[in-house]
Coordinates of C-alpha atoms and ligand atoms in Angstrom, one line a residue:
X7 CA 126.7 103.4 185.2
X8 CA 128.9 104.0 188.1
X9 CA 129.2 108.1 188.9
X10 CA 132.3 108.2 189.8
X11 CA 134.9 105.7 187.6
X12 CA 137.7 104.8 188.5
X13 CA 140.3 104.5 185.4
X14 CA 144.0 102.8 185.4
X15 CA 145.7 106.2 184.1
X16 CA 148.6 107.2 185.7
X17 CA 149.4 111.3 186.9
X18 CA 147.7 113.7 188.2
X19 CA 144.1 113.9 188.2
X20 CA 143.6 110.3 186.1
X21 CA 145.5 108.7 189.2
X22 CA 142.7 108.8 191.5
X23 CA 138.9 108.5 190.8
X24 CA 137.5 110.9 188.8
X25 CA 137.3 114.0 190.6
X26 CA 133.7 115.7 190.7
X27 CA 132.6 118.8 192.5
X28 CA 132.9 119.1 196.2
X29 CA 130.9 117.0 198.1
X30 CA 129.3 119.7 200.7
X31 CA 128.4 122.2 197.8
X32 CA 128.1 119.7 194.8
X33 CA 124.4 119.8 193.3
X34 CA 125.4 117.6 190.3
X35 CA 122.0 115.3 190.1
X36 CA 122.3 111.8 190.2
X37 CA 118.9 110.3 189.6
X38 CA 119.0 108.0 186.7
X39 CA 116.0 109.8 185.1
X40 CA 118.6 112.8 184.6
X41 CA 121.9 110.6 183.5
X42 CA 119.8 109.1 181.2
X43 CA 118.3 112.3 179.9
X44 CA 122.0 114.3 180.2
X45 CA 123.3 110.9 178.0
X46 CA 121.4 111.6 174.8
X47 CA 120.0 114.7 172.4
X48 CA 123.2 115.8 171.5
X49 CA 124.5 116.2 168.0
X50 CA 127.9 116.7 166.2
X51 CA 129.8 120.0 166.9
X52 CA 130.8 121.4 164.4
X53 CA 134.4 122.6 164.0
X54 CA 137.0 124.2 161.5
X55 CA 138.5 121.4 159.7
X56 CA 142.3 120.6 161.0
X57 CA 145.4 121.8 159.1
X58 CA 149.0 121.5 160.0
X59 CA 150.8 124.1 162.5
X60 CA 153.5 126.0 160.7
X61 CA 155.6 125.0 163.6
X62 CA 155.0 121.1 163.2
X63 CA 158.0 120.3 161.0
X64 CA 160.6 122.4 163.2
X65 CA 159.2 120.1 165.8
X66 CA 159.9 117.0 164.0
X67 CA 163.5 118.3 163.5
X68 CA 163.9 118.5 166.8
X69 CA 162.4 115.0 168.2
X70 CA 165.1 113.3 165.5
X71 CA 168.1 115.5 166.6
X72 CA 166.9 114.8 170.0
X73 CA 166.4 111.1 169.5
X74 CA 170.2 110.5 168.0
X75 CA 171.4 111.4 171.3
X76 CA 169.0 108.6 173.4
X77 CA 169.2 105.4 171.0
X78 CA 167.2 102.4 172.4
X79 CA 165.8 104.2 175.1
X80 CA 162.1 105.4 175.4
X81 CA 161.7 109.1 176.0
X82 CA 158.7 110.4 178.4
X83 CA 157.9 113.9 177.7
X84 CA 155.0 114.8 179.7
X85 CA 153.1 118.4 179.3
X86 CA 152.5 118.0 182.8
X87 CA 149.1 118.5 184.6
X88 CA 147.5 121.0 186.6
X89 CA 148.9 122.4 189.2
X90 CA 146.7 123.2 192.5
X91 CA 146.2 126.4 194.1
X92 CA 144.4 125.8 196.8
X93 CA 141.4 122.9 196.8
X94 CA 139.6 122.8 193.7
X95 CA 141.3 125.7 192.2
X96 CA 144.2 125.6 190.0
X97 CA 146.8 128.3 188.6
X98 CA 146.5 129.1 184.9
X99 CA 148.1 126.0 182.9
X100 CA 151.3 126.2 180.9
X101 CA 152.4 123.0 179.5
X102 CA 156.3 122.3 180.3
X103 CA 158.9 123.8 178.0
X104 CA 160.4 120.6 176.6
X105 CA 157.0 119.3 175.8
X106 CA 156.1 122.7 173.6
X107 CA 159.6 122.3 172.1
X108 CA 159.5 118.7 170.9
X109 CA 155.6 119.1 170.1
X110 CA 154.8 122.9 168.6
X111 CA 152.2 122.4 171.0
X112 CA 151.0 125.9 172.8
X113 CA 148.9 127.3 175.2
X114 CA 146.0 125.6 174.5
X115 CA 147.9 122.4 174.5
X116 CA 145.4 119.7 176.6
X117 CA 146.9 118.9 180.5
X118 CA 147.9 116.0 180.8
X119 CA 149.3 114.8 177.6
X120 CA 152.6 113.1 177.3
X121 CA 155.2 112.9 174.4
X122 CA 156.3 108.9 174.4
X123 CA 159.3 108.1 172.2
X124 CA 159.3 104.4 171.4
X125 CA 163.3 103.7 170.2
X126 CA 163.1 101.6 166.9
X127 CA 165.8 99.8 165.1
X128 CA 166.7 103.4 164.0
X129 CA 165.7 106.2 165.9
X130 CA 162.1 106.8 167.7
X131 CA 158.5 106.3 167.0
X132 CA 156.6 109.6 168.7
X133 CA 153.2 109.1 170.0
X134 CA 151.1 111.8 171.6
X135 CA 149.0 110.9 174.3
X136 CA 146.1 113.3 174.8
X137 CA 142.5 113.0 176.3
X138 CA 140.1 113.4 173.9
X139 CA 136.8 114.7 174.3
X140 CA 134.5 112.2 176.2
X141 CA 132.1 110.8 174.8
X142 CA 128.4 112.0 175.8
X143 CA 127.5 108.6 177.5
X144 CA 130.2 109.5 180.0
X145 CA 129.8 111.3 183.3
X146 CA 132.9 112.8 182.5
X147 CA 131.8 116.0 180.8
X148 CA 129.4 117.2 182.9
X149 CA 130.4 115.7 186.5
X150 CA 133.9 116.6 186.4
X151 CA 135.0 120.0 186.9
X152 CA 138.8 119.3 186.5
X153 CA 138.6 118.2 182.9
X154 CA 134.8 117.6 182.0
X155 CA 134.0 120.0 179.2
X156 CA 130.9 121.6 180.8
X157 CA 133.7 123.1 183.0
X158 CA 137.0 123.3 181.1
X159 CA 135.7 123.7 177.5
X160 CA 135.9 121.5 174.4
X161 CA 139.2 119.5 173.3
X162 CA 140.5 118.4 170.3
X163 CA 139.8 115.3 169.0
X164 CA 142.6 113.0 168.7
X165 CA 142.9 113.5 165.0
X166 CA 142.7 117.4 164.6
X167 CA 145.4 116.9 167.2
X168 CA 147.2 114.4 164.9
X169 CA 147.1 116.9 161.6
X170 CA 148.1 120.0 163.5
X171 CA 151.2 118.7 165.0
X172 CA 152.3 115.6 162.9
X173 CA 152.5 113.0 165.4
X174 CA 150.8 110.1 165.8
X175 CA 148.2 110.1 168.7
X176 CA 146.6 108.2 171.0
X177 CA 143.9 108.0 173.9
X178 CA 145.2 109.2 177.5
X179 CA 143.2 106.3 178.7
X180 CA 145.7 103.8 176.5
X181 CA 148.6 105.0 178.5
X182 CA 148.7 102.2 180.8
X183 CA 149.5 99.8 177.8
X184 CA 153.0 101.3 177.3
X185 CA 153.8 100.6 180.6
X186 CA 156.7 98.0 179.7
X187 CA 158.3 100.6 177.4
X188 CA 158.7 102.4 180.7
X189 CA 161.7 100.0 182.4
X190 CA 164.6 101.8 180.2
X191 CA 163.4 105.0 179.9
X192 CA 164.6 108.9 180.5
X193 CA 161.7 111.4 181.8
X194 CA 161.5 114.8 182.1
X195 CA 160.9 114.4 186.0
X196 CA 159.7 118.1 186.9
X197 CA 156.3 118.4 184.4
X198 CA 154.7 116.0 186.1
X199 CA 155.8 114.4 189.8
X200 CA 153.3 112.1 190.5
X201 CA 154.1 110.2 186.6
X202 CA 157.9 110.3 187.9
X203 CA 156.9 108.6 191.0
X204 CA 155.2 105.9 189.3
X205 CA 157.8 105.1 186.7
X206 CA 160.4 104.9 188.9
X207 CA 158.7 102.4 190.6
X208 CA 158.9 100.3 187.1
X209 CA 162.0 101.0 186.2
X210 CA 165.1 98.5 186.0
X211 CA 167.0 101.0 187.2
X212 CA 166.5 103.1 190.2
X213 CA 169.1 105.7 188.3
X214 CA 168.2 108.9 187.7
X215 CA 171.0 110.6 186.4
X216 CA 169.5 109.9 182.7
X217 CA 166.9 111.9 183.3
X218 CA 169.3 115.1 183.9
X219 CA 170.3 113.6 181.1
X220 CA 167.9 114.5 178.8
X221 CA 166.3 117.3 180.6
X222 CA 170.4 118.8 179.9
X223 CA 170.3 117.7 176.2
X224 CA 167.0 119.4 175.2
X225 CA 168.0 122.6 177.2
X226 CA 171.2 123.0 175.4
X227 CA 169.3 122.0 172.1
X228 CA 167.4 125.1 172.5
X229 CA 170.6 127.3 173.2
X230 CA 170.3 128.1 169.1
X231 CA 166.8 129.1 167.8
X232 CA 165.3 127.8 164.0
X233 CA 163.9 130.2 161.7
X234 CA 160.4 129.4 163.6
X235 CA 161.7 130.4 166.8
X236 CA 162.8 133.4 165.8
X237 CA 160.0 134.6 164.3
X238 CA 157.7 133.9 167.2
X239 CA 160.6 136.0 169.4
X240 CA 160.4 139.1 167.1
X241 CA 156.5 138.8 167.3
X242 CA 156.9 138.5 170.9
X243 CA 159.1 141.4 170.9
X244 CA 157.0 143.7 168.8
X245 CA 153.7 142.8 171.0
X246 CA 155.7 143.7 174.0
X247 CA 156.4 147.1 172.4
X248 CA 152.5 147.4 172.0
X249 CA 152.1 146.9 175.4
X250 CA 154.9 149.4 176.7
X251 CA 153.1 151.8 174.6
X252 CA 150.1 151.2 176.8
X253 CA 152.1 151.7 179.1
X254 CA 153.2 155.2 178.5
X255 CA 149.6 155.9 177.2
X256 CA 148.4 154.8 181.4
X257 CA 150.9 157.2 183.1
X258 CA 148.7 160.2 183.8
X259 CA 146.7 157.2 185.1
X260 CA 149.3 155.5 187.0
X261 CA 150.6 158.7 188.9
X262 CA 147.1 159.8 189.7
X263 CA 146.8 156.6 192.0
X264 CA 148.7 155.8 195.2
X265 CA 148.6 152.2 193.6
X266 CA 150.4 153.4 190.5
X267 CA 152.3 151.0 189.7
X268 CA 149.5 148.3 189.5
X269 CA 148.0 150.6 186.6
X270 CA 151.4 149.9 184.9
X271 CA 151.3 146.1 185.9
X272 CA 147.5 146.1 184.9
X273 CA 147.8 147.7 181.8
X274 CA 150.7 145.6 180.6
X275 CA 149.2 141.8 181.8
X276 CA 145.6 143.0 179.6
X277 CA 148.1 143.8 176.2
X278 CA 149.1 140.4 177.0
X279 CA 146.0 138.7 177.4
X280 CA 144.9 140.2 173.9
X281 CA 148.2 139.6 172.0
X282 CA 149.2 136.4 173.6
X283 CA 149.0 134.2 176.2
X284 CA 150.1 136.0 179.1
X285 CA 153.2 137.7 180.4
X286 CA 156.3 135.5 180.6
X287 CA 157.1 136.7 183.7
X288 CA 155.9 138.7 187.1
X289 CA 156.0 142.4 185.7
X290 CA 158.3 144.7 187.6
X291 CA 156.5 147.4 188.0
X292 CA 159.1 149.8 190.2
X293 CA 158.7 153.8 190.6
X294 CA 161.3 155.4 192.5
X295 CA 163.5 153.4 195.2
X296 CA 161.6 150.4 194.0
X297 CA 163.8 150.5 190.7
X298 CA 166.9 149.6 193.0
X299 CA 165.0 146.4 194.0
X300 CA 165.9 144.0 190.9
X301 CA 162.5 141.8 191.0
X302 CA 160.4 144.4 192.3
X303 CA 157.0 142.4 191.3
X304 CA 155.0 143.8 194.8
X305 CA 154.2 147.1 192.1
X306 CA 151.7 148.4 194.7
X307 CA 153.8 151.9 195.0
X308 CA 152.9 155.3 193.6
X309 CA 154.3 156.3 190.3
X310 CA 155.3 160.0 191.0
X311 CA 156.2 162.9 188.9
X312 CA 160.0 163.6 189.0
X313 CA 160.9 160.1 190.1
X314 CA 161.9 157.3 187.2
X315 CA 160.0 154.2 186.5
X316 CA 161.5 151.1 185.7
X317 CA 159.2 148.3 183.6
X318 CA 160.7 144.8 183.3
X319 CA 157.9 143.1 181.3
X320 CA 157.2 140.5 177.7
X321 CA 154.8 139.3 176.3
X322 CA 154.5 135.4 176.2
X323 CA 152.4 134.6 172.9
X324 CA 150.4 131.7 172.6
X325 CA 153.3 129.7 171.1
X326 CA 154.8 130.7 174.8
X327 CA 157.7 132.1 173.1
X328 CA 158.3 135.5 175.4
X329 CA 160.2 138.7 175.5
X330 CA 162.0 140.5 178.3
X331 CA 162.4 144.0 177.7
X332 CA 163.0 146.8 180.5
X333 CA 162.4 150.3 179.7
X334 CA 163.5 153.2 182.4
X335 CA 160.9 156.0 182.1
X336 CA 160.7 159.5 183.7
X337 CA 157.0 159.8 185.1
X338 CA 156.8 163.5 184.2
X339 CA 158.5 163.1 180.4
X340 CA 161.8 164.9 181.2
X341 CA 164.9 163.1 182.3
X342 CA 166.7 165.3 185.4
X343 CA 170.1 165.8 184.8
X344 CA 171.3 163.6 186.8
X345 CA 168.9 160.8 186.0
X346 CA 169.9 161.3 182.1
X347 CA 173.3 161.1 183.0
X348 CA 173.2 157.9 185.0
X349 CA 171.0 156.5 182.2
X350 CA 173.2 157.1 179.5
X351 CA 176.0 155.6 181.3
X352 CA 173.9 152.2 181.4
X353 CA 172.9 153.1 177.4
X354 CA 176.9 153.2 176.8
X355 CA 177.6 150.1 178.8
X356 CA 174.2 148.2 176.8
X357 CA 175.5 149.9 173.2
X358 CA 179.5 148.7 174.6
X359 CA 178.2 144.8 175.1
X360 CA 176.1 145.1 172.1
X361 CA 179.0 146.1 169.7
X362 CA 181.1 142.5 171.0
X363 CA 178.2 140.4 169.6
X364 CA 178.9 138.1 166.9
X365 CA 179.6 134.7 166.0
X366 CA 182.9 133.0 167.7
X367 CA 182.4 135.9 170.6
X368 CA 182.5 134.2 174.0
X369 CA 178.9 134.7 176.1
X370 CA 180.7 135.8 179.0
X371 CA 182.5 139.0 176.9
X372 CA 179.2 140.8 177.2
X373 CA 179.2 140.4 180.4
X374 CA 182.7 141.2 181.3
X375 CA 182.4 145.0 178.6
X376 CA 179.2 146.1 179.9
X377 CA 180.9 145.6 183.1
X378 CA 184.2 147.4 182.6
X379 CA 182.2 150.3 181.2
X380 CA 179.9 150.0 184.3
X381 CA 183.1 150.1 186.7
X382 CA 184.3 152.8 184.6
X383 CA 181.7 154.9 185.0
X384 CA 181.6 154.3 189.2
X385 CA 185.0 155.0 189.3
X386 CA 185.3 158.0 187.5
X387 CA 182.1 159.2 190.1
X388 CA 184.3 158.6 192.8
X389 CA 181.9 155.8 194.0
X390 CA 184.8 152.6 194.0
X391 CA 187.2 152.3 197.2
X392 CA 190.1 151.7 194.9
X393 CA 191.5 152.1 191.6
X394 CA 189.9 151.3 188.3
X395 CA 191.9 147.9 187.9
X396 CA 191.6 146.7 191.1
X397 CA 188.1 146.6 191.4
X398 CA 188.0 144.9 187.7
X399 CA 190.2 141.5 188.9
X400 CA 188.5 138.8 189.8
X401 CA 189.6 139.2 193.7
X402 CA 188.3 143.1 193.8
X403 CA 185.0 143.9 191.9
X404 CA 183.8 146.5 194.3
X405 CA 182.0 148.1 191.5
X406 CA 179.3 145.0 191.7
X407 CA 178.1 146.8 194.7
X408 CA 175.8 148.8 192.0
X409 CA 174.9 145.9 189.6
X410 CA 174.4 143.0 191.2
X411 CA 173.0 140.8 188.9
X412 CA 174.3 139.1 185.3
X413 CA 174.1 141.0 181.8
X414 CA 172.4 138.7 179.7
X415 CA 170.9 135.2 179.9
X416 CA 169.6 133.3 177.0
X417 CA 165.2 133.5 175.9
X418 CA 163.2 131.6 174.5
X419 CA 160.3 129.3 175.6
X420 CA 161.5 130.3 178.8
X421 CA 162.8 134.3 180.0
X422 CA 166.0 132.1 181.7
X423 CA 165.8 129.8 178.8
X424 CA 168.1 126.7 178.3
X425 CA 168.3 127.1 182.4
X426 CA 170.3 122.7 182.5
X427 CA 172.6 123.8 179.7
X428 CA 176.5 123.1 180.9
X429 CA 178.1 126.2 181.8
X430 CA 180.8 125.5 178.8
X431 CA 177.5 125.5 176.2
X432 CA 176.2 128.6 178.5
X433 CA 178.3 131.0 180.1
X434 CA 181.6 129.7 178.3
X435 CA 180.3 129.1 174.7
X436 CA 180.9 131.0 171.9
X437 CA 178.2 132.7 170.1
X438 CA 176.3 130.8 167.3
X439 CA 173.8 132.7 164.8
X440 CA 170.6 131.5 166.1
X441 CA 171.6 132.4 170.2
X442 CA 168.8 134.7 171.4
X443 CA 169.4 136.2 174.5
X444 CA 169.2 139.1 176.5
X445 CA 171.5 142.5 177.4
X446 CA 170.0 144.4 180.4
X447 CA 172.9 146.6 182.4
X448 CA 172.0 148.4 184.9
X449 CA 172.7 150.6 187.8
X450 CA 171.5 150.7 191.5
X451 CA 171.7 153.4 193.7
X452 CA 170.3 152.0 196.7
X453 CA 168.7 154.9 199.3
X454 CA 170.4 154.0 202.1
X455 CA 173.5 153.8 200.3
X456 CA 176.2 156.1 201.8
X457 CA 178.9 155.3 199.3
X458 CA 176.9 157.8 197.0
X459 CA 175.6 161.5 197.2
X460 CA 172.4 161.7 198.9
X461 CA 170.6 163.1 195.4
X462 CA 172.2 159.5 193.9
X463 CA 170.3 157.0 196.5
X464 CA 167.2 155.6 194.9
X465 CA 168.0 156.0 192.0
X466 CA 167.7 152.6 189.4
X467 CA 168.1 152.3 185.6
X468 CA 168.0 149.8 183.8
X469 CA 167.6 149.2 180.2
X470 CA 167.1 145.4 178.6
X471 CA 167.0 144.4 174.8
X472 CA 166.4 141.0 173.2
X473 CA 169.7 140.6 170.7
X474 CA 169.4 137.5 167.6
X475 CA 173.0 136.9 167.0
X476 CA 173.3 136.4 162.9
X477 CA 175.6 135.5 160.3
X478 CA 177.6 138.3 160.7
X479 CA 176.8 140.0 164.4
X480 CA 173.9 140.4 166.0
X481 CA 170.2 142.4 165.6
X482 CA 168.5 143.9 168.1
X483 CA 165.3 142.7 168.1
X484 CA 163.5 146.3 170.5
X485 CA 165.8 148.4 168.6
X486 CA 162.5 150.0 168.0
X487 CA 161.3 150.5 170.9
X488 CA 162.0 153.8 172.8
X489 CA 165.8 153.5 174.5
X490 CA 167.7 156.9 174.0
X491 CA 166.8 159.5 176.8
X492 CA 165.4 161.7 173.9
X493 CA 163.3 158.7 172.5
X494 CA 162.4 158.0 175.8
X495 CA 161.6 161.5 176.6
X496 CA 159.5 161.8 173.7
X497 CA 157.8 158.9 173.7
X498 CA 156.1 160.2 177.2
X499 CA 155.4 163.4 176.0
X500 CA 153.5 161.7 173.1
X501 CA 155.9 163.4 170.5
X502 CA 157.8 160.3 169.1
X503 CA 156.2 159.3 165.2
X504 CA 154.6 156.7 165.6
X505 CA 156.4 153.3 164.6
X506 CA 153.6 151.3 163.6
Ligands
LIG624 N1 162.8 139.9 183.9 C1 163.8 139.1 184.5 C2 165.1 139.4 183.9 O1 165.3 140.4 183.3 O2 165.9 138.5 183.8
MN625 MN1 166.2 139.5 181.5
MN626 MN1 163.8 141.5 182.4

């Protein structure tokens, strides 16, 4: 049997011969004596048996929805494969968003696998395509340290797979068979390149505008959440509050070390390693000045008494559903009066935007309150060049210069979630119970900013929630978690009851 075989799979690593370890540090044996000795002796593992995911039927839901829209076309939704770091070395995988949406498949989804829809008379057949485990008279498991199991661990079989999520599956290996399927097709081009490469070179059409297509479809599919969805979201939410605790727990830590702000960044990634899959997003981890840089993720400043730290950070569970929270923290457990005061002037403009959720709101009306109480607020300081109303039309807003950035974006699967959504479904839609998204105001002082009293520069607060808009308005899903300056304050000095 041939070492190294060669396989007609398409993507990734099944593209090119099976990969096996470096040549010039590889001590994989090849004398026959040991394949043949490596081939035999082993016995059935044994394993739970299978039962369906609670999430499998949401998924179905959403693959019919999905394929109304896409009649008599196939649909390729590939999990994508893993992506490189640097030679044999690959970044942690996450399957792509539109492949956990339309499968319920998580974390521990298998690289690689696609989601095929086969149109029928009425609607779609799904198939799964997944690798299997290989079979002991294979070289696979032991000589192949991308996928072989001696490396990567055990996978599924093919029909614990099948009962979990409800679809019909298949062999990775078979994929090549479907291959006339793939002339009329739409793709989700960005999980996988090296697929999209080779189906557009079968394709009737050398159109890709249907795959934006799709990839727009499913995105603004997930602009409203199911009951599943939201569920995994307040989970997220409450481990994310677990972790902040840590968080405040770590700063005697944090401000003891003139790397502080790793602690904080530390501390937070292991709550999410044991609660979840990871975080959902680079932790901004930014003490002092760094709070005035908005994706602060460098976090390797100290954390010092006096000064205010600002956490950006969720929790991604293993159903990669995340949170997005931001918390704005005096190191020492007392706000000064001048932090409390800009800090409650980004609490009013966050309660302000809150208060305008509900369905048949427009998206963009939190936006627009939070900032009119924002520019309120820099006016009345004496910050803004010119008057109140000025700076609030469209051809002024000189009170930007302190928040920058947007109020609130939609979350999900994704912290930007529903990122190919139309602006008139995004931006310009009205609310919807189901929407989950964000409402993080804020206010920058930068330090070299002479528009503001020197005391004012370096100063940044920001405070972030993750709002479920329902029947009748909307629920904040980290209500419980910290956000008045007195909550705040306590919650540092270790006096708040405890919530859980
Ligand atoms: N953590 C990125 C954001 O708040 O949008
Ligand atoms: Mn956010
Ligand atoms: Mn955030």
């Amino acid at each position: 049997m041939a070492l190294l075989h060669a396989t007609c799979q398409t993507g990734g690593v099944s593209d090119q011969e099976t990969p096996k370890a470096p040549e010039n540090r590889s001590t994989t044996p090849i004398s026959e004596a040991f394949r043949d000795f490596i081939s035999t002796g082993w016995g059935d593992v044994p394993s739970e048996p299978a039962t369906p995911l609670p999430q499998a039927p949401f998924a179905a839901a959403r693959r019919e929805r999905l394929s109304e829209e896409f009649s008599g076309l196939t649909l390729v939704i590939p999990a994508g494969e893993t992506k490189t770091r640097s030679n044999d070395t690959d970044y942690p995988y996450r399957p792509h968003t539109a492949f956990v949406y339309l499968t319920g498949w998580g974390a521990d989804t298998v690289p690689g696998s696609i989601l095929l829809g086969i149109p029928q008379d009425t609607g779609h057949h799904w198939v799964l395509f997944t690798r299997p485990p290989a079979p002991r008279t294979s070289d696979e498991f032991y000589a192949n340290p991308a996928i072989g199991e001696f490396w990567t661990g055990r996978r599924p079989g093919l029909a614990d797979v099948a009962t979990w999520l409800g679809l019909e599956t298949r062999d990775r290996a078979d994929w090549s068979n479907e291959m006339p399927l793939l002339a009329n097709c739409a793709l989700i081009r960005e999980s996988d390149s090296a697929l999209a490469e080779m189906i557009d070179a079968l394709r009737h059409d050398d159109d890709q505008s249907v795959d934006d297509t799709l990839a727009r479809v499913i995105s603004e599919m997930r602009l409203v959440k199911d009951a599943w969805e939201i569920g995994e979201l307040t989970a997220a939410v409450e481990a994310t509050h677990r972790g902040f605790d840590r968080i405040i727990a770590s700063l005697p830590e944090a401000s003891a070390h003139p790397r502080g702000e790793r602690i904080i960044e530390g501390v937070f990634h292991q709550a999410a390693r044991l609660e979840g899959n990871d975080t959902g997003y680079g932790t901004i981890a930014a003490s002092g000045p760094h709070a005035c840089i908005l994706h602060w993720v460098t976090n390797d400043g100290p954390v010092k008494p006096g000064d205010l730290v600002l956490v950006d950070a969720g929790i991604e569970l293993d159903s990669l559903y995340t949170a997005d929270i931001t918390r704005t923290i005096p190191v020492s457990g007392s706000f000064s009066p001048l932090q409390r005061q800009i800090y409650e002037a980004v609490l009013d403009a966050a309660d302000q935007a809150f208060a305008v959720v509900k369905p048949g709101a427009l998206f963009r009306d939190i936006h627009d309150t939070a900032m009119r109480v924002i520019a309120g607020y820099v006016h009345e300081w004496g910050f803004l060049p010119v008057e109140l109303e000025e700076s609030l039309a469209k051809e002024g807003q000189h009170h930007r210069r302190y928040m920058i950035h947007g109020t609130s974006h939609h979350l999900g699967l994704d912290v930007h979630d529903c990122a190919k959504a139309r602006r008139e479904m995004y931006m310009d839609k009205e609310l919807e119970p189901g929407m989950v998204f964000t409402i993080e105001p804020g206010l920058y002082f930068q330090p070299d900013d002479h528009t503001v009293p020197p005391d004012w520069r370096g100063i940044g607060v920001r405070i972030e929630d993750n709002i479920v808009v329902t029947e009748t308005g909307g629920r904040n899903l980290s209500q419980n978690i910290p956000r008045t300056p007195d909550e705040v304050e306590n919650w540092v000095r270790g006096t708040l009851p405890s919530l859980h």
